[in-house]
mmCIF file of C-alpha atoms and ligand atoms in Angstrom:
data_model
loop_
_atom_site.group_PDB
_atom_site.id
_atom_site.type_symbol
_atom_site.label_atom_id
_atom_site.label_comp_id
_atom_site.label_asym_id
_atom_site.label_seq_id
_atom_site.Cartn_x
_atom_site.Cartn_y
_atom_site.Cartn_z
ATOM 1 C CA ARG L 1 -10.015 -68.701 -51.420
ATOM 2 C CA THR L 2 -8.103 -66.902 -54.531
ATOM 3 C CA LYS L 3 -7.335 -62.834 -53.751
ATOM 4 C CA ARG L 4 -8.596 -60.365 -55.597
ATOM 5 C CA GLN L 5 -5.351 -58.891 -56.167
ATOM 6 C CA ALA L 6 -2.313 -60.127 -55.479
ATOM 7 C CA ILE L 7 -0.413 -57.710 -56.500
ATOM 8 C CA SER L 8 -0.760 -53.676 -56.619
ATOM 9 C CA ALA L 9 1.080 -50.487 -57.634
ATOM 10 C CA GLU L 10 2.948 -49.455 -54.623
ATOM 11 C CA PRO L 11 0.531 -46.678 -53.611
ATOM 12 C CA SER L 12 2.690 -44.569 -52.092
ATOM 13 C CA ALA L 13 4.402 -43.842 -55.509
ATOM 14 C CA LEU L 14 1.180 -42.929 -56.417
ATOM 15 C CA ASP L 15 -0.201 -39.302 -56.163
ATOM 16 C CA PRO L 16 -4.230 -40.042 -57.523
ATOM 17 C CA SER L 17 -5.364 -36.759 -58.514
ATOM 18 C CA GLN L 18 -2.149 -36.760 -61.240
ATOM 19 C CA LEU L 19 -3.147 -40.452 -61.776
ATOM 20 C CA THR L 20 -7.144 -39.939 -62.642
ATOM 21 C CA ASP L 21 -5.231 -37.289 -65.707
ATOM 22 C CA VAL L 22 -3.837 -39.042 -67.507
ATOM 23 C CA THR L 23 -5.210 -40.307 -70.785
ATOM 24 C CA LEU L 24 -4.051 -43.644 -71.412
ATOM 25 C CA THR L 25 -2.829 -44.202 -75.531
ATOM 26 C CA SER L 26 -3.754 -47.111 -76.945
ATOM 27 C CA TYR L 27 -1.723 -48.434 -79.789
ATOM 28 C CA CYS L 28 -2.997 -50.632 -82.578
ATOM 29 C CA LYS L 29 -1.982 -54.563 -82.896
ATOM 30 C CA SER L 30 -2.152 -57.550 -84.631
ATOM 31 C CA LYS L 31 -4.115 -60.376 -83.086
ATOM 32 C CA GLU L 32 -1.260 -62.534 -82.848
ATOM 33 C CA SER L 33 0.818 -59.559 -81.215
ATOM 34 C CA SER L 34 -2.410 -58.786 -78.646
ATOM 35 C CA GLU L 35 -2.951 -62.720 -77.727
ATOM 36 C CA LEU L 36 0.893 -63.067 -77.214
ATOM 37 C CA ILE L 37 1.353 -60.376 -74.798
ATOM 38 C CA GLN L 38 -1.723 -61.937 -72.773
ATOM 39 C CA ARG L 39 -0.155 -64.664 -72.727
ATOM 40 C CA ALA L 40 2.958 -63.763 -71.510
ATOM 41 C CA LEU L 41 0.511 -61.209 -68.640
ATOM 42 C CA MET L 42 -0.906 -64.449 -67.521
ATOM 43 C CA ASP L 43 2.435 -66.380 -67.558
ATOM 44 C CA ASN L 44 4.470 -63.772 -65.031
ATOM 45 C CA ASP L 45 4.168 -64.639 -61.679
ATOM 46 C CA PHE L 46 3.637 -61.589 -60.565
ATOM 47 C CA MET L 47 1.079 -60.224 -63.077
ATOM 48 C CA LYS L 48 -1.037 -63.574 -63.181
ATOM 49 C CA HIS L 49 -3.708 -62.289 -60.422
ATOM 50 C CA LEU L 50 -4.516 -59.209 -62.660
ATOM 51 C CA GLU L 51 -8.197 -59.334 -63.621
ATOM 52 C CA HIS L 52 -8.874 -59.662 -66.974
ATOM 53 C CA GLY L 53 -9.888 -55.921 -67.401
ATOM 54 C CA GLN L 54 -6.271 -54.826 -66.395
ATOM 55 C CA ILE L 55 -4.334 -57.127 -68.888
ATOM 56 C CA LEU L 56 -6.982 -56.099 -71.666
ATOM 57 C CA THR L 57 -5.985 -52.600 -70.744
ATOM 58 C CA ILE L 58 -2.778 -53.037 -70.380
ATOM 59 C CA MET L 59 -2.340 -55.132 -73.561
ATOM 60 C CA ASP L 60 -4.218 -51.987 -75.275
ATOM 61 C CA CYS L 61 -1.423 -48.991 -74.569
ATOM 62 C CA MET L 62 1.731 -51.439 -74.408
ATOM 63 C CA ARG L 63 4.012 -49.637 -77.202
ATOM 64 C CA PRO L 64 5.647 -51.540 -80.291
ATOM 65 C CA THR L 65 9.808 -51.374 -80.025
ATOM 66 C CA SER L 66 13.157 -52.757 -81.723
ATOM 67 C CA LEU L 67 16.105 -52.732 -80.583
ATOM 68 C CA GLU L 68 19.904 -54.382 -81.907
ATOM 69 C CA LYS L 69 21.940 -56.684 -81.129
ATOM 70 C CA GLY L 70 24.391 -55.916 -78.117
ATOM 71 C CA CYS L 71 21.760 -53.133 -76.877
ATOM 72 C CA CYS L 72 21.056 -52.936 -72.984
ATOM 73 C CA VAL L 73 17.786 -52.735 -72.426
ATOM 74 C CA ILE L 74 18.035 -52.243 -68.786
ATOM 75 C CA GLN L 75 20.559 -51.027 -66.346
ATOM 76 C CA GLU L 76 20.948 -52.887 -63.115
ATOM 77 C CA GLY L 77 20.392 -49.877 -60.766
ATOM 78 C CA ASP L 78 18.703 -47.643 -62.999
ATOM 79 C CA ASP L 79 15.094 -45.723 -61.783
ATOM 80 C CA GLY L 80 13.414 -48.070 -63.283
ATOM 81 C CA SER L 81 9.774 -46.465 -65.898
ATOM 82 C CA THR L 82 8.923 -49.498 -68.563
ATOM 83 C CA VAL L 83 7.736 -53.158 -68.143
ATOM 84 C CA TYR L 84 7.942 -54.767 -71.148
ATOM 85 C CA VAL L 85 7.216 -58.033 -73.274
ATOM 86 C CA MET L 86 9.140 -60.324 -75.907
ATOM 87 C CA GLU L 87 7.742 -60.266 -78.755
ATOM 88 C CA GLU L 88 10.811 -61.471 -81.084
ATOM 89 C CA GLY L 89 14.285 -62.354 -79.993
ATOM 90 C CA MET L 90 16.442 -63.369 -77.206
ATOM 91 C CA VAL L 91 18.537 -61.115 -73.794
ATOM 92 C CA GLU L 92 20.007 -61.770 -71.261
ATOM 93 C CA VAL L 93 19.629 -60.886 -67.696
ATOM 94 C CA THR L 94 23.319 -60.303 -66.054
ATOM 95 C CA LYS L 95 23.301 -59.658 -62.202
ATOM 96 C CA GLN L 96 26.597 -57.586 -60.928
ATOM 97 C CA ASP L 97 27.509 -59.184 -64.349
ATOM 98 C CA LYS L 98 26.780 -63.121 -63.392
ATOM 99 C CA LYS L 99 24.309 -64.141 -66.044
ATOM 100 C CA LEU L 100 21.153 -65.261 -64.300
ATOM 101 C CA CYS L 101 18.780 -66.772 -67.711
ATOM 102 C CA THR L 102 18.054 -65.238 -71.328
ATOM 103 C CA ILE L 103 13.950 -64.702 -71.700
ATOM 104 C CA GLY L 104 12.787 -65.317 -75.159
ATOM 105 C CA PRO L 105 9.186 -64.605 -76.850
ATOM 106 C CA GLU L 106 6.813 -64.706 -75.053
ATOM 107 C CA LYS L 107 7.637 -63.507 -71.938
ATOM 108 C CA VAL L 108 7.239 -60.424 -69.263
ATOM 109 C CA PHE L 109 10.864 -58.580 -67.897
ATOM 110 C CA GLY L 110 11.372 -54.994 -65.940
ATOM 111 C CA GLU L 111 7.983 -56.014 -64.265
ATOM 112 C CA LEU L 112 10.217 -55.718 -60.546
ATOM 113 C CA ALA L 113 11.457 -52.318 -60.458
ATOM 114 C CA ILE L 114 7.405 -51.333 -61.129
ATOM 115 C CA LEU L 115 5.481 -53.389 -59.164
ATOM 116 C CA TYR L 116 7.504 -52.827 -56.008
ATOM 117 C CA ASN L 117 9.012 -49.291 -56.164
ATOM 118 C CA CYS L 118 12.294 -50.016 -56.381
ATOM 119 C CA THR L 119 15.513 -49.898 -59.103
ATOM 120 C CA ARG L 120 16.507 -52.657 -62.037
ATOM 121 C CA THR L 121 16.878 -55.606 -59.909
ATOM 122 C CA ALA L 122 19.699 -56.362 -63.011
ATOM 123 C CA SER L 123 20.414 -55.975 -66.209
ATOM 124 C CA VAL L 124 19.388 -56.641 -69.581
ATOM 125 C CA THR L 125 20.994 -56.630 -72.413
ATOM 126 C CA ALA L 126 19.750 -57.712 -76.128
ATOM 127 C CA LEU L 127 21.923 -60.725 -77.484
ATOM 128 C CA THR L 128 19.642 -60.698 -80.960
ATOM 129 C CA ASP L 129 17.957 -57.824 -82.452
ATOM 130 C CA ILE L 130 14.771 -57.766 -80.685
ATOM 131 C CA LYS L 131 11.153 -56.735 -80.580
ATOM 132 C CA LEU L 132 9.132 -55.798 -77.478
ATOM 133 C CA TRP L 133 6.683 -54.008 -76.274
ATOM 134 C CA ALA L 134 6.190 -51.751 -73.572
ATOM 135 C CA ILE L 135 4.421 -49.831 -71.163
ATOM 136 C CA ASP L 136 5.969 -46.805 -68.742
ATOM 137 C CA ARG L 137 5.305 -46.442 -64.887
ATOM 138 C CA GLN L 138 2.716 -44.097 -65.268
ATOM 139 C CA ASP L 139 0.355 -45.430 -67.639
ATOM 140 C CA PHE L 140 0.678 -49.459 -65.325
ATOM 141 C CA GLN L 141 0.403 -47.120 -62.465
ATOM 142 C CA THR L 142 -2.761 -45.439 -64.007
ATOM 143 C CA ILE L 143 -4.806 -48.812 -65.146
ATOM 144 C CA MET L 144 -3.630 -50.173 -61.400
ATOM 145 C CA MET L 145 -5.425 -47.329 -59.490
ATOM 146 C CA ARG L 146 -7.906 -46.313 -61.633
ATOM 147 C CA THR L 147 -9.567 -50.387 -61.240
ATOM 148 C CA GLY L 148 -8.853 -49.485 -57.810
ATOM 149 C CA LEU L 149 -11.581 -46.945 -57.966
ATOM 150 C CA ILE L 150 -14.248 -48.314 -60.189
ATOM 151 C CA LYS L 151 -13.911 -51.362 -58.362
ATOM 152 C CA HIS L 152 -14.312 -49.276 -54.658
ATOM 153 C CA SER L 153 -17.113 -47.942 -56.325
ATOM 154 C CA GLN L 154 -18.860 -50.631 -56.963
ATOM 155 C CA TYR L 155 -18.393 -52.204 -53.414
ATOM 156 C CA THR L 156 -19.475 -49.176 -51.774
ATOM 157 C CA GLU L 157 -22.546 -49.132 -54.246
ATOM 158 C CA PHE L 158 -23.568 -52.767 -53.969
ATOM 159 C CA LEU L 159 -23.452 -52.217 -49.891
ATOM 160 C CA ARG L 160 -25.705 -49.983 -49.962
ATOM 161 C CA SER L 161 -28.161 -52.023 -51.556
ATOM 162 C CA VAL L 162 -28.030 -55.090 -48.928
ATOM 163 C CA PRO L 163 -30.461 -54.331 -46.727
ATOM 164 C CA SER L 164 -28.612 -55.377 -43.597
ATOM 165 C CA PHE L 165 -25.922 -52.797 -44.412
ATOM 166 C CA SER L 166 -27.747 -50.035 -46.299
ATOM 167 C CA SER L 167 -28.223 -47.576 -42.936
ATOM 168 C CA LEU L 168 -24.786 -47.755 -42.459
ATOM 169 C CA PRO L 169 -23.123 -44.037 -42.679
ATOM 170 C CA GLU L 170 -21.073 -43.718 -45.895
ATOM 171 C CA ASP L 171 -18.222 -43.204 -44.542
ATOM 172 C CA ILE L 172 -18.052 -46.590 -42.913
ATOM 173 C CA LEU L 173 -19.069 -48.174 -46.545
ATOM 174 C CA SER L 174 -16.400 -46.460 -48.050
ATOM 175 C CA LYS L 175 -13.694 -48.075 -45.250
ATOM 176 C CA LEU L 176 -15.722 -51.679 -45.776
ATOM 177 C CA ALA L 177 -14.804 -51.424 -49.735
ATOM 178 C CA ASP L 178 -11.247 -50.288 -48.978
ATOM 179 C CA VAL L 179 -10.516 -53.580 -46.693
ATOM 180 C CA LEU L 180 -12.888 -56.232 -47.715
ATOM 181 C CA GLU L 181 -11.103 -58.608 -49.923
ATOM 182 C CA GLU L 182 -13.202 -60.063 -53.293
ATOM 183 C CA THR L 183 -12.901 -63.718 -53.680
ATOM 184 C CA HIS L 184 -14.556 -66.635 -55.562
ATOM 185 C CA TYR L 185 -14.952 -70.011 -55.751
ATOM 186 C CA SER L 186 -15.943 -72.523 -58.157
ATOM 187 C CA ASP L 187 -19.247 -75.323 -57.817
ATOM 188 C CA GLY L 188 -18.776 -77.274 -55.028
ATOM 189 C CA ASP L 189 -15.999 -75.497 -53.061
ATOM 190 C CA TYR L 190 -15.526 -74.977 -49.113
ATOM 191 C CA ILE L 191 -16.084 -71.419 -48.807
ATOM 192 C CA ILE L 192 -16.049 -72.580 -44.799
ATOM 193 C CA ARG L 193 -15.715 -75.798 -43.207
ATOM 194 C CA GLN L 194 -17.436 -76.778 -40.008
ATOM 195 C CA GLY L 195 -14.685 -77.117 -37.495
ATOM 196 C CA ALA L 196 -11.727 -75.045 -38.540
ATOM 197 C CA THR L 197 -10.678 -71.468 -37.021
ATOM 198 C CA GLY L 198 -11.872 -68.965 -39.157
ATOM 199 C CA ASP L 199 -12.460 -65.145 -38.437
ATOM 200 C CA THR L 200 -13.299 -63.714 -41.346
ATOM 201 C CA PHE L 201 -16.917 -62.325 -42.738
ATOM 202 C CA PHE L 202 -18.376 -63.269 -45.938
ATOM 203 C CA ILE L 203 -20.975 -61.276 -47.622
ATOM 204 C CA ILE L 204 -22.663 -63.246 -51.312
ATOM 205 C CA SER L 205 -21.676 -60.744 -54.063
ATOM 206 C CA LYS L 206 -22.768 -63.216 -56.530
ATOM 207 C CA GLY L 207 -24.312 -66.880 -56.718
ATOM 208 C CA GLN L 208 -25.436 -69.252 -54.214
ATOM 209 C CA VAL L 209 -23.871 -71.079 -51.291
ATOM 210 C CA LYS L 210 -25.553 -74.049 -49.089
ATOM 211 C CA VAL L 211 -24.327 -74.540 -45.631
ATOM 212 C CA SER L 212 -24.922 -77.875 -43.601
ATOM 213 C CA GLN L 213 -24.020 -78.696 -40.403
ATOM 214 C CA GLN L 214 -22.708 -82.169 -38.733
ATOM 215 C CA ASN L 215 -25.433 -84.416 -36.526
ATOM 216 C CA SER L 216 -24.023 -86.310 -34.117
ATOM 217 C CA ASP L 217 -23.353 -89.153 -35.827
ATOM 218 C CA GLY L 218 -20.671 -86.842 -38.318
ATOM 219 C CA GLU L 219 -23.170 -86.985 -41.155
ATOM 220 C CA GLU L 220 -23.622 -84.280 -42.899
ATOM 221 C CA MET L 221 -26.782 -82.303 -42.725
ATOM 222 C CA PRO L 222 -28.044 -79.546 -45.265
ATOM 223 C CA ASN L 223 -29.899 -76.528 -43.803
ATOM 224 C CA GLU L 224 -32.859 -76.160 -46.167
ATOM 225 C CA LYS L 225 -32.654 -72.691 -47.501
ATOM 226 C CA SER L 226 -29.184 -71.474 -49.135
ATOM 227 C CA LEU L 227 -28.326 -68.334 -48.925
ATOM 228 C CA SER L 228 -27.767 -65.493 -52.148
ATOM 229 C CA LYS L 229 -26.516 -62.227 -53.327
ATOM 230 C CA GLY L 230 -26.516 -60.205 -50.084
ATOM 231 C CA ASP L 231 -26.777 -62.782 -47.882
ATOM 232 C CA TRP L 232 -23.837 -63.097 -45.471
ATOM 233 C CA PHE L 233 -21.984 -65.735 -42.911
ATOM 234 C CA GLY L 234 -19.038 -66.284 -40.930
ATOM 235 C CA GLU L 235 -20.163 -64.052 -38.484
ATOM 236 C CA GLN L 236 -19.094 -65.485 -35.851
ATOM 237 C CA ALA L 237 -16.015 -62.505 -36.685
ATOM 238 C CA LEU L 238 -18.695 -60.619 -34.174
ATOM 239 C CA LYS L 239 -17.494 -62.988 -31.034
ATOM 240 C CA GLY L 240 -14.669 -63.897 -29.783
ATOM 241 C CA GLU L 241 -15.180 -67.184 -31.160
ATOM 242 C CA ASP L 242 -12.781 -68.481 -34.222
ATOM 243 C CA VAL L 243 -14.567 -72.063 -34.595
ATOM 244 C CA ARG L 244 -16.485 -72.700 -37.447
ATOM 245 C CA THR L 245 -19.907 -73.557 -36.787
ATOM 246 C CA ALA L 246 -20.966 -75.137 -40.298
ATOM 247 C CA SER L 247 -20.365 -75.438 -43.488
ATOM 248 C CA VAL L 248 -20.710 -73.689 -46.244
ATOM 249 C CA THR L 249 -19.989 -74.610 -50.117
ATOM 250 C CA ALA L 250 -19.728 -72.953 -53.367
ATOM 251 C CA VAL L 251 -23.557 -73.583 -55.795
ATOM 252 C CA GLY L 252 -22.019 -72.498 -58.993
ATOM 253 C CA ASP L 253 -19.284 -69.854 -59.093
ATOM 254 C CA VAL L 254 -19.684 -67.838 -56.029
ATOM 255 C CA THR L 255 -18.110 -64.468 -55.539
ATOM 256 C CA CYS L 256 -18.153 -63.443 -51.681
ATOM 257 C CA LEU L 257 -16.925 -59.782 -50.266
ATOM 258 C CA VAL L 258 -14.822 -60.330 -47.292
ATOM 259 C CA ILE L 259 -14.022 -58.742 -44.154
ATOM 260 C CA ASP L 260 -11.647 -59.586 -41.401
ATOM 261 C CA ARG L 261 -12.962 -59.974 -37.959
ATOM 262 C CA GLU L 262 -11.062 -56.296 -36.135
ATOM 263 C CA SER L 263 -12.403 -54.325 -39.582
ATOM 264 C CA PHE L 264 -15.809 -56.061 -38.865
ATOM 265 C CA LYS L 265 -15.799 -55.054 -35.317
ATOM 266 C CA GLN L 266 -14.701 -51.297 -36.093
ATOM 267 C CA LEU L 267 -16.487 -50.934 -38.833
ATOM 268 C CA ILE L 268 -19.750 -52.813 -38.303
ATOM 269 C CA GLY L 269 -19.954 -53.775 -34.714
ATOM 270 C CA GLY L 270 -21.994 -50.222 -34.001
ATOM 271 C CA LEU L 271 -24.959 -51.626 -35.658
ATOM 272 C CA ASP L 272 -26.845 -51.847 -32.755
ATOM 273 C CA ASP L 273 -26.755 -47.900 -32.433
ATOM 274 C CA THR L 274 -30.559 -47.306 -34.058
ATOM 275 C CA PRO L 275 -33.475 -48.680 -33.842
ATOM 276 C CA SER L 276 -33.442 -50.060 -37.854
ATOM 277 C CA GLN L 277 -29.838 -51.014 -37.341
ATOM 278 C CA GLN L 278 -31.490 -53.212 -34.006
ATOM 279 C CA LYS L 279 -32.891 -55.222 -35.912
ATOM 280 C CA ASP L 280 -29.482 -56.306 -38.215
ATOM 281 C CA MET L 281 -27.992 -56.750 -34.746
ATOM 282 C CA ASP L 282 -30.500 -59.042 -33.411
ATOM 283 C CA GLU L 283 -30.169 -61.066 -36.875
ATOM 284 C CA VAL L 284 -27.096 -61.512 -35.944
ATOM 285 C CA ASN L 285 -27.536 -62.541 -32.187
ATOM 286 C CA ALA L 286 -30.080 -64.816 -33.157
ATOM 287 C CA LYS L 287 -27.675 -66.527 -35.441
ATOM 288 C CA LEU L 288 -25.202 -67.159 -33.192
ATOM 289 C CA GLN L 289 -27.189 -68.450 -31.058
ATOM 290 C CA VAL L 290 -28.692 -70.921 -33.181
ATOM 291 C CA GLU L 291 -24.749 -71.584 -34.347
ATOM 292 C CA ALA L 292 -23.841 -71.468 -30.286
ATOM 293 C CA ASP L 293 -26.733 -73.495 -29.939
ATOM 294 C CA PHE L 294 -25.541 -76.097 -32.209
ATOM 295 C CA PHE L 295 -22.163 -76.552 -31.741
ATOM 296 C CA SER L 296 -23.253 -77.047 -28.014
ATOM 297 C CA SER L 297 -25.468 -79.994 -29.062
ATOM 298 C CA VAL L 298 -22.438 -81.422 -30.729
ATOM 299 C CA THR L 299 -19.814 -80.808 -28.073
HETATM 300 P P1 CMP P 20 13.294 -55.047 -63.053
HETATM 301 O O1 CMP P 20 14.010 -55.854 -61.596
HETATM 302 O O2 CMP P 20 12.519 -54.051 -62.621
HETATM 303 O O3 CMP P 20 14.314 -54.778 -64.535
HETATM 304 C C1 CMP P 20 15.638 -56.210 -64.695
HETATM 305 C C2 CMP P 20 14.682 -57.701 -64.912
HETATM 306 O O4 CMP P 20 15.325 -58.799 -64.663
HETATM 307 C C3 CMP P 20 13.387 -57.516 -63.911
HETATM 308 O O5 CMP P 20 12.517 -56.558 -63.401
HETATM 309 C C4 CMP P 20 12.823 -58.625 -64.411
HETATM 310 O O6 CMP P 20 12.205 -58.741 -65.340
HETATM 311 C C5 CMP P 20 14.707 -59.812 -64.315
HETATM 312 N N1 CMP P 20 14.602 -60.165 -63.720
HETATM 313 C C6 CMP P 20 14.947 -60.314 -62.109
HETATM 314 N N2 CMP P 20 15.935 -61.465 -62.010
HETATM 315 C C7 CMP P 20 15.936 -62.232 -63.066
HETATM 316 C C8 CMP P 20 16.530 -63.741 -62.796
HETATM 317 N N3 CMP P 20 16.001 -64.204 -61.024
HETATM 318 N N4 CMP P 20 14.907 -64.895 -63.050
HETATM 319 C C9 CMP P 20 14.790 -64.280 -64.765
HETATM 320 N N5 CMP P 20 14.450 -62.962 -64.608
HETATM 321 C C10 CMP P 20 14.944 -62.222 -63.337
#
């Protein structure tokens, strides 16, 4: 299971109304420079999990800058405002006058203070004349924030289109969109393994999965019907149980929206309030019963 986003702009540092008004400026760059920046971002431990669209937008907004040998690019302890990608030259990273490392072309630096909203963790000095690409904090955070807002409205819209969720009130759909985590799987990946512990609920937003259960001889018996977009599984999260009663594997590329047990209980637990929602709850209970029957038959 891969996380949707391993890092995000520090929420406390963001003023959403201010950031949605920011106009992002793109800077022309050669194909070589564009590719170098993308490779650098994708190679950086803190940035590599960003979505491809975010990487492209960050690349697009990076402006060229050059500094002479001996210049201080970053001073330890300062408030940081810029993230850099090195195109040409060499810099030295020092902390309390102790050399940590040197950084050459195709590397990101200056990301920590922006990502974690802290002061500069080290000083960076140019060992040669250097050519850099730079993006300012506000642009960087705007890109993070806008992607988040777009994602949020896409999730809400998708949940509204799923029959089992369509009757949930708008504020609940919005809260679900806040808490869910998008996960991606490739063909044959186990999303859930029978017998493992787990407390997450999955809604398929793309692709197909197959469900299988072991018979008493330990053979995997695939269920005939596969599940696809809009279907859900892993609903033990509804109950106190945490042992998976079947295995679920990806058929081709699959994207799931995953909701943890607590959020599920708080936000979806009240599905039985109205007759139409009762139907959904009945479906959940029927599935749970099948799983419970199966599980008791194999134990
Ligand atoms: P930031 O703290 O914003 O500014 C100084 C930068 O130096 C920091 O981000 C990192 O990009 C880089 N840096 C800090 N510590 C190390 C380290 N131990 N190795 C490599 N780079 C570092």
